Tab-separated table of C-alpha atoms and ligand atoms in Angstrom:
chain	number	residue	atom	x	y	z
A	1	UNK	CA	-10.662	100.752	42.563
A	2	UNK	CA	-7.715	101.217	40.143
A	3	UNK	CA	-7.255	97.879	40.253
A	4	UNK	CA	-10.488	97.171	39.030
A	5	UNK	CA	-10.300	99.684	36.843
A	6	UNK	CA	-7.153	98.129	35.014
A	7	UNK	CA	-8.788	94.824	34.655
A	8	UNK	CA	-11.673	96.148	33.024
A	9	UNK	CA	-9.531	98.236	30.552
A	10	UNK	CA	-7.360	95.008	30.389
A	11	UNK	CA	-10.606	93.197	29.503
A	12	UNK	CA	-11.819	95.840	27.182
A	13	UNK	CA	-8.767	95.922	25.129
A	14	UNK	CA	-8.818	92.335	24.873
A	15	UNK	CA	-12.255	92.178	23.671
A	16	UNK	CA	-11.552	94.547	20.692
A	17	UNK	CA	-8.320	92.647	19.943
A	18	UNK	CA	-10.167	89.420	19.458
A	19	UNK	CA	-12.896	91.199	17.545
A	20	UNK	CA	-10.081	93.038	15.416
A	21	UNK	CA	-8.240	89.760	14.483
A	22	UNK	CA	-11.539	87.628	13.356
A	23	UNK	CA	-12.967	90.543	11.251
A	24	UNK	CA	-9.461	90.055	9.939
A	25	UNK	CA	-8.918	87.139	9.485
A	26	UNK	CA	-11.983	85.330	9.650
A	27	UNK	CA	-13.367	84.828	6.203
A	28	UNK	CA	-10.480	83.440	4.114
A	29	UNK	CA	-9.030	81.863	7.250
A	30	UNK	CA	-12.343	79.974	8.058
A	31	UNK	CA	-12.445	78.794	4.212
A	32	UNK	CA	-8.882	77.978	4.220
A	33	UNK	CA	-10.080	75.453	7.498
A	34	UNK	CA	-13.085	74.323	5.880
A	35	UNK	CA	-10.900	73.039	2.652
A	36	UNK	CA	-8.560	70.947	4.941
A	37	UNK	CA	-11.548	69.427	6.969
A	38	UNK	CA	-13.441	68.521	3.097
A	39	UNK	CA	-16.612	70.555	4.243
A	40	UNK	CA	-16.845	72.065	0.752
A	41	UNK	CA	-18.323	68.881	-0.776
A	42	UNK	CA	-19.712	68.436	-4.335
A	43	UNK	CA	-23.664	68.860	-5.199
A	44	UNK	CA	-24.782	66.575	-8.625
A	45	UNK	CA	-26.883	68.128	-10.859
A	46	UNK	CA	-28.650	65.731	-13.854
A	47	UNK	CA	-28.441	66.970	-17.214
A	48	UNK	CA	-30.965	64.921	-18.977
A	49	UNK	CA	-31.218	63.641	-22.697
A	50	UNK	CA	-34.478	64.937	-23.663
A	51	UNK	CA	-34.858	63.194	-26.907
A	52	UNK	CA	-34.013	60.294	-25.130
A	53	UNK	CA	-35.526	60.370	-21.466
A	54	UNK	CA	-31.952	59.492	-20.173
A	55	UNK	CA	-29.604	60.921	-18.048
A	56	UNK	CA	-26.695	62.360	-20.176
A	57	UNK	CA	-24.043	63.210	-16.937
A	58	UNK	CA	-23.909	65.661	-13.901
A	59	UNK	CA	-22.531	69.055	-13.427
A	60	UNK	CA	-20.620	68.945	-10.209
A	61	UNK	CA	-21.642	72.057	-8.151
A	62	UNK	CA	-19.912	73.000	-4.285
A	63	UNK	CA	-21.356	73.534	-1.725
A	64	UNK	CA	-19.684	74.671	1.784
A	65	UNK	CA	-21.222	71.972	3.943
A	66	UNK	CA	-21.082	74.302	7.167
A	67	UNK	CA	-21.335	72.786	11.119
A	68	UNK	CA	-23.493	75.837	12.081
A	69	UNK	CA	-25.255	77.180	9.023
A	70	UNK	CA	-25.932	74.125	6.938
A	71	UNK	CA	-25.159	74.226	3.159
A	72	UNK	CA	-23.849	77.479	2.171
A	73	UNK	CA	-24.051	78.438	-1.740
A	74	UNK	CA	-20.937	78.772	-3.916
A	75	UNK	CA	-22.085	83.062	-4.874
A	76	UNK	CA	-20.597	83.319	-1.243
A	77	UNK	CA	-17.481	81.478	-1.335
A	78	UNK	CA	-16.325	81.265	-4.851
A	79	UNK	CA	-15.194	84.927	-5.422
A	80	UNK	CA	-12.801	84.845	-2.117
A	81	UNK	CA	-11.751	81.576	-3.179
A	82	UNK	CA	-10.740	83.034	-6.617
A	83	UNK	CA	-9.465	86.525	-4.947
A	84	UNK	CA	-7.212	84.511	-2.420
A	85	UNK	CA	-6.041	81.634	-4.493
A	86	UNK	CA	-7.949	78.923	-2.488
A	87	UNK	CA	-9.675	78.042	-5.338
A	88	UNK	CA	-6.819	75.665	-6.611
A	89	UNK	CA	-7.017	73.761	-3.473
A	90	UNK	CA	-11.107	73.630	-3.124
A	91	UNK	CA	-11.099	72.049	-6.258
A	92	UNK	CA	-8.944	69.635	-6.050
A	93	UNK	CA	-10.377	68.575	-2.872
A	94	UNK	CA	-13.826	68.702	-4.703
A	95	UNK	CA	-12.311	66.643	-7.529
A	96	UNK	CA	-11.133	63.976	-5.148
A	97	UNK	CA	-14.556	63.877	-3.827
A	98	UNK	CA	-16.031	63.134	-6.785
A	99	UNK	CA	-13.550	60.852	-8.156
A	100	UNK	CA	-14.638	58.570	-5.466
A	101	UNK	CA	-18.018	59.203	-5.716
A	102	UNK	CA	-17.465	58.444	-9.270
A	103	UNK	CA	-15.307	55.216	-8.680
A	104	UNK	CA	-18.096	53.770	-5.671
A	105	UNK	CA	-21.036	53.975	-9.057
A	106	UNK	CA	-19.262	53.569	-12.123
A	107	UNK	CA	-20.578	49.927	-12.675
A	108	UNK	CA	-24.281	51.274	-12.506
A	109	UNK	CA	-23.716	54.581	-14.944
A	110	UNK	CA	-24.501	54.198	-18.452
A	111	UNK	CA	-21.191	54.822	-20.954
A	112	UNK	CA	-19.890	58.012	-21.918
A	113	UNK	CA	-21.708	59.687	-18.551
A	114	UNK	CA	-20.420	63.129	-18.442
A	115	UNK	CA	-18.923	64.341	-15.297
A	116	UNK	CA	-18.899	68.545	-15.697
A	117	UNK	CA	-16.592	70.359	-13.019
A	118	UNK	CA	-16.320	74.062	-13.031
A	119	UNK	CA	-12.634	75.308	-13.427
A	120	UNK	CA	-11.817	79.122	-12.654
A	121	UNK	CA	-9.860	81.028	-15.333
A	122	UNK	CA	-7.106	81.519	-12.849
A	123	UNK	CA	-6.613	77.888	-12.606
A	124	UNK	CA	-6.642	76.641	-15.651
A	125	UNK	CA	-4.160	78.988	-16.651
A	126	UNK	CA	-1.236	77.524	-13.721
A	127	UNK	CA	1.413	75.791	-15.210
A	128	UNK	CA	0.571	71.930	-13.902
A	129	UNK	CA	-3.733	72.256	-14.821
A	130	UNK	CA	-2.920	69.229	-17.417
A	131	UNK	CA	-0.645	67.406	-15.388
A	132	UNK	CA	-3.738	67.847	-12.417
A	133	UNK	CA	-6.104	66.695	-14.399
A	134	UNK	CA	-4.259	63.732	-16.025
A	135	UNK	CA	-4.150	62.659	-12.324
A	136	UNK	CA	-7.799	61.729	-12.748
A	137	UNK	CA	-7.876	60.300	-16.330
A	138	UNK	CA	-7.949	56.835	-15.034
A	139	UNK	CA	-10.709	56.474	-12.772
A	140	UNK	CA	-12.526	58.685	-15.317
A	141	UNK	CA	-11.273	56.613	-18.455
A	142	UNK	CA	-11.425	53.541	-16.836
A	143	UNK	CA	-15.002	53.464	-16.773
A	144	UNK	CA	-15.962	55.214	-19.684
A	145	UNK	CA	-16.640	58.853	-17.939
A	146	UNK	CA	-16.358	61.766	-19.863
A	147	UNK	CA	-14.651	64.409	-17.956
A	148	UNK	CA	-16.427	68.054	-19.317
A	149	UNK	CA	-14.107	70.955	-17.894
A	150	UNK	CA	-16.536	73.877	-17.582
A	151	UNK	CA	-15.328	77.149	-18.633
A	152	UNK	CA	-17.179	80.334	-17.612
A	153	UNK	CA	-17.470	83.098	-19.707
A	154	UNK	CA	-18.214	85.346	-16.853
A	155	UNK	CA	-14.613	86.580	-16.012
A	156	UNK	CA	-12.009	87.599	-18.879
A	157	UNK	CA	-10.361	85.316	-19.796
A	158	UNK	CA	-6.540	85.854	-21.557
A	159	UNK	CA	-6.686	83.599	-24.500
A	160	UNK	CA	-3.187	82.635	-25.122
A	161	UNK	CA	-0.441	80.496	-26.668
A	162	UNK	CA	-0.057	78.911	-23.102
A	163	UNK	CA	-4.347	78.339	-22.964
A	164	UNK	CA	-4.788	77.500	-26.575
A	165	UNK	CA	-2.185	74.608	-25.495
A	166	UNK	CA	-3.434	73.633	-22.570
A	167	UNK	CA	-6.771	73.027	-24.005
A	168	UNK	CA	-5.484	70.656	-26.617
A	169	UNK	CA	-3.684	68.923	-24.488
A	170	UNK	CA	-6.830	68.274	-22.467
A	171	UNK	CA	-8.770	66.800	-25.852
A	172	UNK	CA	-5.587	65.274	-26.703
A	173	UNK	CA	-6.805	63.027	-23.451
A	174	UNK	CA	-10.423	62.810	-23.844
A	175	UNK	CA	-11.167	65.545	-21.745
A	176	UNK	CA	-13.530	67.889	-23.064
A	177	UNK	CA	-14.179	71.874	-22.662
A	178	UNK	CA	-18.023	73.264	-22.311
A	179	UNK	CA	-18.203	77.084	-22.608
A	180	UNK	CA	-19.898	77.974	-19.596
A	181	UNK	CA	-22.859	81.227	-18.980
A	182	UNK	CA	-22.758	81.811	-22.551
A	183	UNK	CA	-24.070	85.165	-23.595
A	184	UNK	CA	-23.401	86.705	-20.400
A	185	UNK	CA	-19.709	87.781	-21.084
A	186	UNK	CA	-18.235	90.204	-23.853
A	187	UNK	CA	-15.638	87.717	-25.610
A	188	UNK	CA	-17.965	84.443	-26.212
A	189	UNK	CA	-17.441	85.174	-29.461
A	190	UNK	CA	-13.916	85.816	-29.820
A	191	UNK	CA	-13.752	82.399	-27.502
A	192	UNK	CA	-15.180	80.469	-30.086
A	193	UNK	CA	-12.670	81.537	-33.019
A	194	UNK	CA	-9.559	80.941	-30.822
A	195	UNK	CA	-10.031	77.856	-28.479
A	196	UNK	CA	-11.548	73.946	-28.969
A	197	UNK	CA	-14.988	73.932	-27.273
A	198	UNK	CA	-17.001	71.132	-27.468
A	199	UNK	CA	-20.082	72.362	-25.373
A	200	UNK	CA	-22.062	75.614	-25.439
A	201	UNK	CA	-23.940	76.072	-21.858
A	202	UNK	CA	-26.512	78.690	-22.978
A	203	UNK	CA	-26.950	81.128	-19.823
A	204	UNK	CA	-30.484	81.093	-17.221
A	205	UNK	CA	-30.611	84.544	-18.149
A	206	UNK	CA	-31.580	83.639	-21.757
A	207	UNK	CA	-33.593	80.421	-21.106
A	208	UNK	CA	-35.344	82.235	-18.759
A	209	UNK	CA	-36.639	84.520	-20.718
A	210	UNK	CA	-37.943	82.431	-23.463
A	211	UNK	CA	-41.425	83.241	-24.956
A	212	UNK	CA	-41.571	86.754	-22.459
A	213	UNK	CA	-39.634	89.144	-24.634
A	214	UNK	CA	-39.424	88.087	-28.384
A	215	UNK	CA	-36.110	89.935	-28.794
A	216	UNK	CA	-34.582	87.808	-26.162
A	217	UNK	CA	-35.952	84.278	-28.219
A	218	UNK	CA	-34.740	86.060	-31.115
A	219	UNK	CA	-31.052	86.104	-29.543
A	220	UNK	CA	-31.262	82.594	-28.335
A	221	UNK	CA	-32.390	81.521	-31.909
A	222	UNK	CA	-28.921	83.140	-33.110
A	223	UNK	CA	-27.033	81.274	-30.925
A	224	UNK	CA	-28.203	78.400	-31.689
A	225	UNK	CA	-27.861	78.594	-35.536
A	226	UNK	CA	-24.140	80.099	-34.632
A	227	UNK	CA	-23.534	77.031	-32.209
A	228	UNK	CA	-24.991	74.808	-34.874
A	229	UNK	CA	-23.189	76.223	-37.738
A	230	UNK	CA	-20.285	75.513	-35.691
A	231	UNK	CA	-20.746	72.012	-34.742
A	232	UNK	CA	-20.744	72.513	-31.014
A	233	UNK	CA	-23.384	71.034	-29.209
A	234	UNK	CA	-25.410	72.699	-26.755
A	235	UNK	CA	-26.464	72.443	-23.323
A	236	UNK	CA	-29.472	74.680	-22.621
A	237	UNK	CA	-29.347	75.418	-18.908
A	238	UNK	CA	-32.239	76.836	-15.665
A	239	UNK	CA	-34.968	74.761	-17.384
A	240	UNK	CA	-37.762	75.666	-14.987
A	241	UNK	CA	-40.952	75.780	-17.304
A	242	UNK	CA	-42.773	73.447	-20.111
A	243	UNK	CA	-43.026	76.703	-21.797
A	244	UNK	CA	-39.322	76.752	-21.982
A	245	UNK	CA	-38.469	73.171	-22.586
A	246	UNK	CA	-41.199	73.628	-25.475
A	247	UNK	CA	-39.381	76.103	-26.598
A	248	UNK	CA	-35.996	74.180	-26.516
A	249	UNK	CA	-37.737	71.091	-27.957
A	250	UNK	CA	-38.793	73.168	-31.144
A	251	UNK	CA	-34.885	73.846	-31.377
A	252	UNK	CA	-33.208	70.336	-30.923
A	253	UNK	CA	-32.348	70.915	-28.220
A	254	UNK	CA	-30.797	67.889	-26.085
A	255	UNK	CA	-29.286	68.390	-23.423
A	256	UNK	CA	-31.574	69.816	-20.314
A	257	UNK	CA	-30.403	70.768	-17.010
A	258	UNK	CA	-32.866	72.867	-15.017
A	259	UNK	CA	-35.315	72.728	-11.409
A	260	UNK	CA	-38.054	71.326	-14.654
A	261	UNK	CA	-35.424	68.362	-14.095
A	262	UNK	CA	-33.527	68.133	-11.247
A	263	UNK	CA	-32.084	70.533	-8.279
A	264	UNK	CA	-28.223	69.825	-7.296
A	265	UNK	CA	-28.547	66.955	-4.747
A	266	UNK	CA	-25.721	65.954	-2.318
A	267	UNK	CA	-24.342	61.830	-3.198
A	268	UNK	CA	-26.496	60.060	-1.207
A	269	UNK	CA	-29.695	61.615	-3.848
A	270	UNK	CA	-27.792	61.130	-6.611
A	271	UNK	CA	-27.451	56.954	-6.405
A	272	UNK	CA	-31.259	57.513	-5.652
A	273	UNK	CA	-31.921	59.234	-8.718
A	274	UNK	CA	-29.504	56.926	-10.770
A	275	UNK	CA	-31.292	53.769	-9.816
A	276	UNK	CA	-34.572	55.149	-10.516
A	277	UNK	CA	-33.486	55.622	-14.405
A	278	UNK	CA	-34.025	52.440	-16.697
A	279	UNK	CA	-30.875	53.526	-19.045
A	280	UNK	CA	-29.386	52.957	-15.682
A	281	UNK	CA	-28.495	49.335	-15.135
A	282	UNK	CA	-24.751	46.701	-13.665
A	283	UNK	CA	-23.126	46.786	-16.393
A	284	UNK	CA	-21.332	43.461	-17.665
A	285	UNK	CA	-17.306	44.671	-16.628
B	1	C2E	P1	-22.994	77.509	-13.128
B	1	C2E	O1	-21.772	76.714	-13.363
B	1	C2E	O2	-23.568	78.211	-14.294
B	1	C2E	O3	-24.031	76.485	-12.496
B	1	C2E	C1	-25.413	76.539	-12.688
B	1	C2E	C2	-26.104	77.220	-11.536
B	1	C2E	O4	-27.494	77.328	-11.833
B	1	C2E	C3	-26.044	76.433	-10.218
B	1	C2E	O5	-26.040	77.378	-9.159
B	1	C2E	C4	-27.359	75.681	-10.234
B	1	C2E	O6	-27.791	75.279	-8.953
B	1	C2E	C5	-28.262	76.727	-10.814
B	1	C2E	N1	-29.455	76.162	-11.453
B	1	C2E	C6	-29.569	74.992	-12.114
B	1	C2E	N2	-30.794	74.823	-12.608
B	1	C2E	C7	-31.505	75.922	-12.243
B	1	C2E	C8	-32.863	76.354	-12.461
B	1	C2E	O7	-33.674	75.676	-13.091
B	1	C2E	N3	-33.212	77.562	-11.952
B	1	C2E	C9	-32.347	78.335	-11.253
B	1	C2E	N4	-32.770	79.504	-10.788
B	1	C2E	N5	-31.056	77.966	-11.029
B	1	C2E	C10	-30.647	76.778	-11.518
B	1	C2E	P2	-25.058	77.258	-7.921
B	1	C2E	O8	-24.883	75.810	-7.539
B	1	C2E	O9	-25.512	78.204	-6.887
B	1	C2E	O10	-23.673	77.755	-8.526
B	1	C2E	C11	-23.522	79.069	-8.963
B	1	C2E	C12	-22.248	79.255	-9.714
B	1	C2E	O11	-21.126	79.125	-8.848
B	1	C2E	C13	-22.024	78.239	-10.815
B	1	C2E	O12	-22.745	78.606	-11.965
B	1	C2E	C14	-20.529	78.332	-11.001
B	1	C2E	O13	-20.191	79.409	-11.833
B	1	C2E	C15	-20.055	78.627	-9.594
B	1	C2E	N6	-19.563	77.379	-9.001
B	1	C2E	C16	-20.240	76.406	-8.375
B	1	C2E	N7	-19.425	75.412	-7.987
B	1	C2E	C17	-18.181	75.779	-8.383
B	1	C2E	C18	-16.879	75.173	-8.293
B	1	C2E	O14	-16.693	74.053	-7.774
B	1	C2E	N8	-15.815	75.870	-8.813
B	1	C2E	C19	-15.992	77.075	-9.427
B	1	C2E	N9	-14.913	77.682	-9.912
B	1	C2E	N10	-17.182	77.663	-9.540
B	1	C2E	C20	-18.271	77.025	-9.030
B	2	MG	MG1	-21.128	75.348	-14.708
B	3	MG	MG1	-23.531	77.340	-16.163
B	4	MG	MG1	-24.575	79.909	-15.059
């Protein structure tokens, strides 16, 4: 009986070890796994020329491409990947990704296609983010791809000597910066006094409350005239309605990147959706 007894303690004890260590470890460890084994793979997202009825580029959007639970959304990995530093290596495992992605069509995407990645404040602002990036310039370059760094507004963001620097380094070599969830954060403004932006991405939030509260409209009407008055074009993002792309229509708008549109599809969609466009065609190399 005390034998039994000390195996089943033994056991016990055991079983809250092992329970102890994955609660522990579990979460960054798993993503940390996933990273090496390239299951955080890159969704495409259209954004369409809506004067034009052509496809203007992609935003490049992960996706944790799990064995059990199927495609897990970035809300849920992003923020440990920023809090533990593993977003430097997801995205340049993403970026690989879709630099072959990238190379495989080239021949079949119209000039000047924009390829937009999203880049965390904490990366962009280590010491090699040019050098990283310049890593890509040819088989972006090559083929005429425009490579559109997306900067969110959502986290501060220490504008610098150091950032101011490393963003004109990046136009210095044809890469170019969109201002990303614009509106949302407290320093847009401030943002677009101190650093190069080439791209405005106007904020769901605001798009999707066009024509329900006239205040809100009113807003989005001022930052349009500011982006305007500014030269910076604008991408109006979460085009879901008519009512909205109306709206956006009224204003100029061009670029369109909503559910109206497209969702984020994995590759495989994307060459569907390219070869269904007519702008899309072989072109003469
Ligand atoms: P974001 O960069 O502002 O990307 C746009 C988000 O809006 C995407 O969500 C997209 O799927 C969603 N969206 C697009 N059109 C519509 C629409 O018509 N209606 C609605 N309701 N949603 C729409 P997603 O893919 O879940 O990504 C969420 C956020 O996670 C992104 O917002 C971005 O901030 C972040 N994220 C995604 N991928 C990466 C990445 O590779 N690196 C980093 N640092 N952040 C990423
Ligand atoms: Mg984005
Ligand atoms: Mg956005
Ligand atoms: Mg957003």
């Amino acid at each position: 009986a005390v034998l039994f007894f000390l195996l089943l303690m033994s056991c016990l004890a055991a079983y809250i070890l092992h329970k102890y260590l994955n609660k522990n470890t579990l979460p960054e460890e798993s993503l940390r796994r996933a990273i090496a084994r390239n299951e955080i793979v890159p969704f495409y997202q259209p954004i369409v020329n809506g004067k034009a009825g052509t496809l203007r580029g992609v935003e490049v959007l992960a996706r944790w491409k799990h064995p059990q639970a199927g495609y897990i959304s970035p809300a849920s990995f992003i923020p440990l990947a920023e809090k533990s530093g593993l977003i430097v290596p997801l995205t340049q495992s993403l970026m690989a990704q879709v630099a072959a992605n990238m190379n495989l069509i080239a021949s079949k995407l119209p000039e000047g296609f924009h390829v937009g990645i999203n880049y965390s404040a904490s990366h962009i602002c280590t010491p090699t983010f040019v050098e990283e990036c310049l890593k890509y310039k040819d088989s972006f370059t090559r083929h005429d791809l425009n490579l559109v760094i997306e900067l969110t507004e959502r986290e501060p963001l220490d504008i610098n000597d150091h950032l101011v620097q490393t963003l004109n380094r990046l136009h210095e070599n044809g890469f170019a910066i969109a201002l990303d969830d614009f509106g949302t954060g407290y320093s847009g403004l401030s943002y677009l006094y101190d650093l190069h932006i080439d791209y405005i991405k106007i904020d769901q939030s605001f798009v999707g409350r066009v024509n329900a509260h006239e205040d809100s409209t009113r807003i989005l009407d001022s930052v349009l005239d500011l982006a305007r008055k500014l030269s910076i074009s604008i991408v109006a993002e979460g085009v879901e309605t008519q009512e909205q792309l109306d709206y956006l229509n009224r204003n100029d708008i061009t670029f369109l990147q909503g559910y109206y549109f497209y969702k984020p599809v994995p590759f495989t969609e994307l060459i569907k959706i390219l070869l269904s466009k007519p702008n899309v065609r072989v072109r003469v190399e």
